[in-house]
PDB file of C-alpha atoms in Angstrom:
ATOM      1  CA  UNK A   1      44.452 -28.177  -2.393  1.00  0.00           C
ATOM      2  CA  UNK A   2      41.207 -26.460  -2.562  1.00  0.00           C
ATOM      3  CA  UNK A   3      40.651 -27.221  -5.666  1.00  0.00           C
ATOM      4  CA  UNK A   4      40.409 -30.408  -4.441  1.00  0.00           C
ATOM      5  CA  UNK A   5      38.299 -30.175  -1.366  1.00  0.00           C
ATOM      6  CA  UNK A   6      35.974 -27.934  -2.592  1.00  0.00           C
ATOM      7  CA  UNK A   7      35.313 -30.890  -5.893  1.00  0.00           C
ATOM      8  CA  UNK A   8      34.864 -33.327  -2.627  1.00  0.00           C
ATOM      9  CA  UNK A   9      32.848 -30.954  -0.493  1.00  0.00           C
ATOM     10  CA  UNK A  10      30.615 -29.474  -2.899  1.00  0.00           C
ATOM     11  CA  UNK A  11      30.743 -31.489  -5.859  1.00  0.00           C
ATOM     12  CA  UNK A  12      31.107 -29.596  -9.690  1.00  0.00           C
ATOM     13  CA  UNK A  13      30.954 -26.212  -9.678  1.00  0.00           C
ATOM     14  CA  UNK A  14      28.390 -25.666 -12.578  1.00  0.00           C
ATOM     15  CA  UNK A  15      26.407 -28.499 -14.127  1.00  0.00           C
ATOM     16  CA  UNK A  16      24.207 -27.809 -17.676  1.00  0.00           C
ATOM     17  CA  UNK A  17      21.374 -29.087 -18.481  1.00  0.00           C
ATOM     18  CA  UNK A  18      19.598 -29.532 -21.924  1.00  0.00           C
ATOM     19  CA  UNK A  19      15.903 -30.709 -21.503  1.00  0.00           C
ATOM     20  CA  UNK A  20      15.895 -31.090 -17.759  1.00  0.00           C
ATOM     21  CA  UNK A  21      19.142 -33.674 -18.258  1.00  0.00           C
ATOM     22  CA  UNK A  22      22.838 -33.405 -17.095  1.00  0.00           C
ATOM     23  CA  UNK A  23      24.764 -32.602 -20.538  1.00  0.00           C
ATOM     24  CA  UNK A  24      27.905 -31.830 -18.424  1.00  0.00           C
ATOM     25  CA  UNK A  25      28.795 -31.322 -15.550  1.00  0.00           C
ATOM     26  CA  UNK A  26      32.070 -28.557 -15.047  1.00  0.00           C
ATOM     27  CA  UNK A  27      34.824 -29.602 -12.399  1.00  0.00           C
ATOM     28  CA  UNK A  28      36.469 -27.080  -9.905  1.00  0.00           C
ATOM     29  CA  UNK A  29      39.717 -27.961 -11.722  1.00  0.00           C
ATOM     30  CA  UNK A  30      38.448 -26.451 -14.901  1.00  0.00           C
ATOM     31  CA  UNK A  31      38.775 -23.137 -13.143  1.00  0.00           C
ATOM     32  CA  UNK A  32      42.646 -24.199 -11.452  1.00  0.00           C
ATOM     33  CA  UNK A  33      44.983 -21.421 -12.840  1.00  0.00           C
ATOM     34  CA  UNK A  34      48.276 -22.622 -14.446  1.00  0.00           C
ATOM     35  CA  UNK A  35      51.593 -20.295 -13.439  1.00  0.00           C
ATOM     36  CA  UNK A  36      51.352 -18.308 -17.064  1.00  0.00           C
ATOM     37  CA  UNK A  37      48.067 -17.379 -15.449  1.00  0.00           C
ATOM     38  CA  UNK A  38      48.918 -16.465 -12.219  1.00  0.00           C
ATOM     39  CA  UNK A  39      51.600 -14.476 -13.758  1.00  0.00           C
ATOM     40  CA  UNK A  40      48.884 -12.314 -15.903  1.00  0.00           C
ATOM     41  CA  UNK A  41      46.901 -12.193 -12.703  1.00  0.00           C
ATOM     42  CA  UNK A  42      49.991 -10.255 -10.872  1.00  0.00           C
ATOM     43  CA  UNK A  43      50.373  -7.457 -13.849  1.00  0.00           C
ATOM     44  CA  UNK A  44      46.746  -7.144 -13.690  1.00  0.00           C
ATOM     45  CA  UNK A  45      47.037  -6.487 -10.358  1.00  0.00           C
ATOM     46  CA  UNK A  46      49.601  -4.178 -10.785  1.00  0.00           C
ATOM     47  CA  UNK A  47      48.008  -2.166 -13.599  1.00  0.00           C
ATOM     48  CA  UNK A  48      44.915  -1.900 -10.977  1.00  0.00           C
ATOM     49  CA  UNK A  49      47.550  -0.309  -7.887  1.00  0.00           C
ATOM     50  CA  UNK A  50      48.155   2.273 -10.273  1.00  0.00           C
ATOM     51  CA  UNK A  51      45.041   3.595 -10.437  1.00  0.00           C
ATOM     52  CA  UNK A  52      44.193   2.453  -6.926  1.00  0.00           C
ATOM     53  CA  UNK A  53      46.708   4.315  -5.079  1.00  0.00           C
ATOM     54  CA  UNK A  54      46.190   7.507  -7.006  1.00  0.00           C
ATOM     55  CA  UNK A  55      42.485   7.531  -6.549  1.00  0.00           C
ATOM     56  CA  UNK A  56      43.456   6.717  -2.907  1.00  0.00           C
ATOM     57  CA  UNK A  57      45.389  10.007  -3.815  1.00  0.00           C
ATOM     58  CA  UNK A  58      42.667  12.285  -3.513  1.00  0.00           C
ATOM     59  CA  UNK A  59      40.291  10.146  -1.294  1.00  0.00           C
ATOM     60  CA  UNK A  60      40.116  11.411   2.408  1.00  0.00           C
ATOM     61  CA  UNK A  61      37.118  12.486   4.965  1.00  0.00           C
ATOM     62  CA  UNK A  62      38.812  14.873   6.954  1.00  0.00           C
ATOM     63  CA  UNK A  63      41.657  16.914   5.153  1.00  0.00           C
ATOM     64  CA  UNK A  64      40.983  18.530   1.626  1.00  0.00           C
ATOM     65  CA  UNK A  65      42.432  16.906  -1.340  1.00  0.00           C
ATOM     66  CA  UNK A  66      41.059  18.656  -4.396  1.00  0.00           C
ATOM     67  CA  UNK A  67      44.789  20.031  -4.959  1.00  0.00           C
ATOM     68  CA  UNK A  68      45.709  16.250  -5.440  1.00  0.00           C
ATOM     69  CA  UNK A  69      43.412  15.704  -8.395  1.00  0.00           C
ATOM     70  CA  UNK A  70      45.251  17.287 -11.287  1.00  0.00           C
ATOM     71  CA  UNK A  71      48.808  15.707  -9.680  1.00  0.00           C
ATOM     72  CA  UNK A  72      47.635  12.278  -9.373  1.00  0.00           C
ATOM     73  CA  UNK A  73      45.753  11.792 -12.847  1.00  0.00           C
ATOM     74  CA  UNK A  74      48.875  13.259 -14.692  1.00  0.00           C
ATOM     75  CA  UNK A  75      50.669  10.787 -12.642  1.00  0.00           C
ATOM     76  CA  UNK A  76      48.076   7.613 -13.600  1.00  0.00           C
ATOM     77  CA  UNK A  77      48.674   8.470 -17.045  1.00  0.00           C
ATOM     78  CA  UNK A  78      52.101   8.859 -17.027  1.00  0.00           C
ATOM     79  CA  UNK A  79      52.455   5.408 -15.368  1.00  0.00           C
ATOM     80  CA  UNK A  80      50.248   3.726 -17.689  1.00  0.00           C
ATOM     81  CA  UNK A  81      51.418   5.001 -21.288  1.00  0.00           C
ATOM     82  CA  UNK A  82      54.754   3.788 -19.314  1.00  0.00           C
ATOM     83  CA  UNK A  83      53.304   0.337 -19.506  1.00  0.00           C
ATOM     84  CA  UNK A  84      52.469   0.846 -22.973  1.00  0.00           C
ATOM     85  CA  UNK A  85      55.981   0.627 -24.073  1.00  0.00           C
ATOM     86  CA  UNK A  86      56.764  -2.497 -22.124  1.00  0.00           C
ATOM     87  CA  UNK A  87      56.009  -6.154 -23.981  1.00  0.00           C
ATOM     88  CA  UNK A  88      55.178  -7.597 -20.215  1.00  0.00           C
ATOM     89  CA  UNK A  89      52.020  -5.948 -20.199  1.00  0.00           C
ATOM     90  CA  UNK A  90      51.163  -6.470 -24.038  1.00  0.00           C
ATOM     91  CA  UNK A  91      48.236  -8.510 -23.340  1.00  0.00           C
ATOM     92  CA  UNK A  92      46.572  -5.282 -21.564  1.00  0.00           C
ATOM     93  CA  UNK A  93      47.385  -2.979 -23.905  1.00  0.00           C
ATOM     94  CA  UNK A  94      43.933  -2.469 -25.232  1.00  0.00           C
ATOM     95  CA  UNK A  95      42.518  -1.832 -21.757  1.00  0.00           C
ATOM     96  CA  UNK A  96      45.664   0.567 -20.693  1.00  0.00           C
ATOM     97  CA  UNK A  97      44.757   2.582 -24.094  1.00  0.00           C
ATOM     98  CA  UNK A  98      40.818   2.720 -23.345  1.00  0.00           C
ATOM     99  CA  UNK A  99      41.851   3.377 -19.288  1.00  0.00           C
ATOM    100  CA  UNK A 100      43.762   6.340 -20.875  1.00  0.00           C
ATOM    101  CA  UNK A 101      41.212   7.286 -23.270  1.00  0.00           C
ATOM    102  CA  UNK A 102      38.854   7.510 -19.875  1.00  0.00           C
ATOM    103  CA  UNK A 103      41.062   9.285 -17.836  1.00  0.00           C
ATOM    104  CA  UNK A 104      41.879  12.193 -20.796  1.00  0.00           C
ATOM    105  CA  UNK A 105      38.102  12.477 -21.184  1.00  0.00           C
ATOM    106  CA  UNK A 106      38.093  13.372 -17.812  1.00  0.00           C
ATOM    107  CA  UNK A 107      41.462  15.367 -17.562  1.00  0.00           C
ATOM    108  CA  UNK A 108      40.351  17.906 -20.361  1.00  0.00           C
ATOM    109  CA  UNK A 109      37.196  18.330 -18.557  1.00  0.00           C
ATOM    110  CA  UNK A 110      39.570  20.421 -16.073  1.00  0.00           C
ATOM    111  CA  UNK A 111      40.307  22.824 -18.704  1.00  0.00           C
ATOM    112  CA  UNK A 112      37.139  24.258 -18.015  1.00  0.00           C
ATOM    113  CA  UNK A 113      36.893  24.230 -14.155  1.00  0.00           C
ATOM    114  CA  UNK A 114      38.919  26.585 -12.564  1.00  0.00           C
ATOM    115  CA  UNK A 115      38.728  25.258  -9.327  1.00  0.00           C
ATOM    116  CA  UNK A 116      41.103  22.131  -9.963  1.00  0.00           C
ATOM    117  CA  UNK A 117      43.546  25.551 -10.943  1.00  0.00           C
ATOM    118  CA  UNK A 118      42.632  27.458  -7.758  1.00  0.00           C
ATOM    119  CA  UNK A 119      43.602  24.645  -5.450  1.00  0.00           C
ATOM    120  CA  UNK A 120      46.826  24.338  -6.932  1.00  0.00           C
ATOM    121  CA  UNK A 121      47.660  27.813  -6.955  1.00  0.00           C
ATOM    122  CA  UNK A 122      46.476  28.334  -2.908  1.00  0.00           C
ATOM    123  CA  UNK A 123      48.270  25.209  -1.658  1.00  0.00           C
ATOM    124  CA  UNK A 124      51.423  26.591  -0.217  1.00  0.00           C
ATOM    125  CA  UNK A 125      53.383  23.289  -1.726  1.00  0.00           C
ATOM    126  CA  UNK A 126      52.127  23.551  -5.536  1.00  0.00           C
ATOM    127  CA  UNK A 127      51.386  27.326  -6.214  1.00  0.00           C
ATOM    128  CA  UNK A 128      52.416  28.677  -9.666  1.00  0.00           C
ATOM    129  CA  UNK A 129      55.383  26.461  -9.481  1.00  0.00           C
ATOM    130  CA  UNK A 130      53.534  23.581 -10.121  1.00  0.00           C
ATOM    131  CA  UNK A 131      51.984  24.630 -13.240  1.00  0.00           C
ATOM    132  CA  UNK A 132      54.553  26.555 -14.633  1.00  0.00           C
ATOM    133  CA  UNK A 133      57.227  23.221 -14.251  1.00  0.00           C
ATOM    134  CA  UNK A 134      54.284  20.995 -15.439  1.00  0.00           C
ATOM    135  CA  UNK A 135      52.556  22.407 -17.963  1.00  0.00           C
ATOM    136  CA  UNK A 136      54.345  25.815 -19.170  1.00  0.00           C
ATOM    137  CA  UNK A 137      53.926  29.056 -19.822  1.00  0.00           C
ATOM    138  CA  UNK A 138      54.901  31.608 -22.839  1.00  0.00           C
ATOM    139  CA  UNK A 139      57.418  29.782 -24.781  1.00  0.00           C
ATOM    140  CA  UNK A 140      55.837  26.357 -24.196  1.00  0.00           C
ATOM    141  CA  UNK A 141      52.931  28.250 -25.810  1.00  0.00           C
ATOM    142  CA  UNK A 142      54.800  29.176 -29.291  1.00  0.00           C
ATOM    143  CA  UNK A 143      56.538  26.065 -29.278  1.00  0.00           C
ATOM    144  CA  UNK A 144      52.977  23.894 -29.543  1.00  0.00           C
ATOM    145  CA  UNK A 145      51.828  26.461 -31.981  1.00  0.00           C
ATOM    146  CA  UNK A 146      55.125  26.275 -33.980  1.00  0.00           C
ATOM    147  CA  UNK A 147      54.025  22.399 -33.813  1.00  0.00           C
ATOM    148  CA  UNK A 148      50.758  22.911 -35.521  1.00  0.00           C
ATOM    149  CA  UNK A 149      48.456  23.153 -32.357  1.00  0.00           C
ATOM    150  CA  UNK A 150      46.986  26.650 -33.419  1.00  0.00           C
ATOM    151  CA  UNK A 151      44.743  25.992 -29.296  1.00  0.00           C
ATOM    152  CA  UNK A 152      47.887  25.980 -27.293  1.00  0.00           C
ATOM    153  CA  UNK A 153      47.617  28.062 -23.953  1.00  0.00           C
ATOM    154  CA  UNK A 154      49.804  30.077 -21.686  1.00  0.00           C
ATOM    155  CA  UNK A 155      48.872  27.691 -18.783  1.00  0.00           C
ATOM    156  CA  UNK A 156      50.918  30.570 -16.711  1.00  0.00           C
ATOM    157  CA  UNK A 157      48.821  33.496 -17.833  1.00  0.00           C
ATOM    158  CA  UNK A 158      45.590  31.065 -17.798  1.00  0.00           C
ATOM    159  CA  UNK A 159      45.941  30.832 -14.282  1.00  0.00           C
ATOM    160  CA  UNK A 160      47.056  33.638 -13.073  1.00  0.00           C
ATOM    161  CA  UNK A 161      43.936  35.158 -14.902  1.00  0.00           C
ATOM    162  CA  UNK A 162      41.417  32.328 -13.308  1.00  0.00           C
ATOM    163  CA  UNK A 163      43.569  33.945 -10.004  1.00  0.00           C
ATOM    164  CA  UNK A 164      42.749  37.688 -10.498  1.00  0.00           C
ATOM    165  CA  UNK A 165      38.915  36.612 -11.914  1.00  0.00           C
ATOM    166  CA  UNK A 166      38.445  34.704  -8.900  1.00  0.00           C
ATOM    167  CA  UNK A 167      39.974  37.579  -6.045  1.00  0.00           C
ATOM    168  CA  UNK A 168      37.857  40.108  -8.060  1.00  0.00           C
ATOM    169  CA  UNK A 169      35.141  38.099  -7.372  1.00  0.00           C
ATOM    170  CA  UNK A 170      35.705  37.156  -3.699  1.00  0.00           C
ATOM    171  CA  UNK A 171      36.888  40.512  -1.714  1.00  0.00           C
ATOM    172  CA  UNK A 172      33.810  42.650  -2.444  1.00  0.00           C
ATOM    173  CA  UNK A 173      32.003  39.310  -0.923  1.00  0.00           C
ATOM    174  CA  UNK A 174      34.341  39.443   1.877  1.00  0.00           C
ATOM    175  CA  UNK A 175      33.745  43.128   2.601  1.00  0.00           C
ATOM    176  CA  UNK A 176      30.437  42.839   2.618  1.00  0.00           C
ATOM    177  CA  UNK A 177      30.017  44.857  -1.319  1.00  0.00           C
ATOM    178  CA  UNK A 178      28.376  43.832  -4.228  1.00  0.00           C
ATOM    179  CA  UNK A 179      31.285  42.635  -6.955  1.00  0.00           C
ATOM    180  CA  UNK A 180      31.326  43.678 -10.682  1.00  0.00           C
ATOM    181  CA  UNK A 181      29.625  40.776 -11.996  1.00  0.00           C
ATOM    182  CA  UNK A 182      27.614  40.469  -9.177  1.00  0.00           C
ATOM    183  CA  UNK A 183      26.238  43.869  -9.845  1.00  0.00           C
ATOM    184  CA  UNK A 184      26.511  43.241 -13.342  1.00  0.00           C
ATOM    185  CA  UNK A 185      24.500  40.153 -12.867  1.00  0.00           C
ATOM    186  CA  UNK A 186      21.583  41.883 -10.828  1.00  0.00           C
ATOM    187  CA  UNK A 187      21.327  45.126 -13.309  1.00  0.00           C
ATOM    188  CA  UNK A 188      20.907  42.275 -16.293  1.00  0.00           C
ATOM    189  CA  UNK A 189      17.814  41.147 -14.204  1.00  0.00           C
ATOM    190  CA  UNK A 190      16.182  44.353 -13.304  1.00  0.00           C
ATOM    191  CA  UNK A 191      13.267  45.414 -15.196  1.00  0.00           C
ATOM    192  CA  UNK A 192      13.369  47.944 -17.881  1.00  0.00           C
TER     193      UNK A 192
END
């Protein structure tokens, strides 16, 4: 095994010392993993895929992939609180819950970059459809506030406003005029 030839080859793998003198000396086969620990090893493993293949999601040199951000993180999470209900993966249920805790940090973040919202809306596969399925509109809206979340949003309205902000912003660029708050912007920082 190697285990076994690496003890022969290389003798123990750590050896302390007290004083300048050997106090103990630490075998390969202290480090040999039993089948209980190869078996927490493989959910590991599979807890880490998760997150692998939906960063992998989003990863990419030569095509754009900001549209894939929102998808994939809702995704992560949903696959990990999934793992939260099953006993197999008890023993990582701490690190799941501060994973998730990580990834909602970063998820609300989006709220307040419309981009994420723009690249959903322009990708001819997502659109509004995407948000409107996902996330709600109107009566998803008075249901959360009937709940006792007085902050719910119209995530339809929101981003069909981010939408009509953003195009009234862009076509006086593309025809060459000033926009609103671009003129608003420069008569702020003209003297008096």
């Amino acid at each position: 095994s190697f285990v076994a030839t690496a003890e022969a080859k290389f003798g123990p793998i750590t050896i302390i010392r007290r004083e300048g003198k050997v106090v103990k000396k630490i075998p390969w086969s202290a480090f040999r993993l039993e089948e209980d620990d190869w078996r927490r090893v493989a959910l590991c493993v599979d807890i880490l895929a998760d997150a692998t293949r939906y960063q992998q999601a989003f990863s990419s040199e030569t095509i754009p992939t900001l549209h894939r951000v929102i998808p994939a993180l809702e995704t992560l999470c949903t696959r990990w609180e999934k793992k939260l209900h099953k006993m197999k993966y008890s023993l990582y249920h701490p690190a799941i819950r501060r994973g998730l805790e990580k990834l909602n940090k970063y998820y609300t973040r989006l709220d307040h970059t419309n981009v994420y919202i723009l690249s959903l809306l322009l990708h001819p596969y997502y659109k509004l459809e995407y948000i409107s399925k996902e996330w709600g509109g109107e009566a998803e809206q008075m249901e959360e506030i009937a709940a006792g979340n007085p902050d719910a949003i119209n995530w339809q309205a929101h981003a069909r406003n981010i939408t009509e902000d953003a195009m009234r912003a862009y076509w006086p660029k593309r025809l060459g005029q000033k926009s609103d708050g671009a003129a608003n912007a420069g008569a702020a920082d003209a003297d008096p």
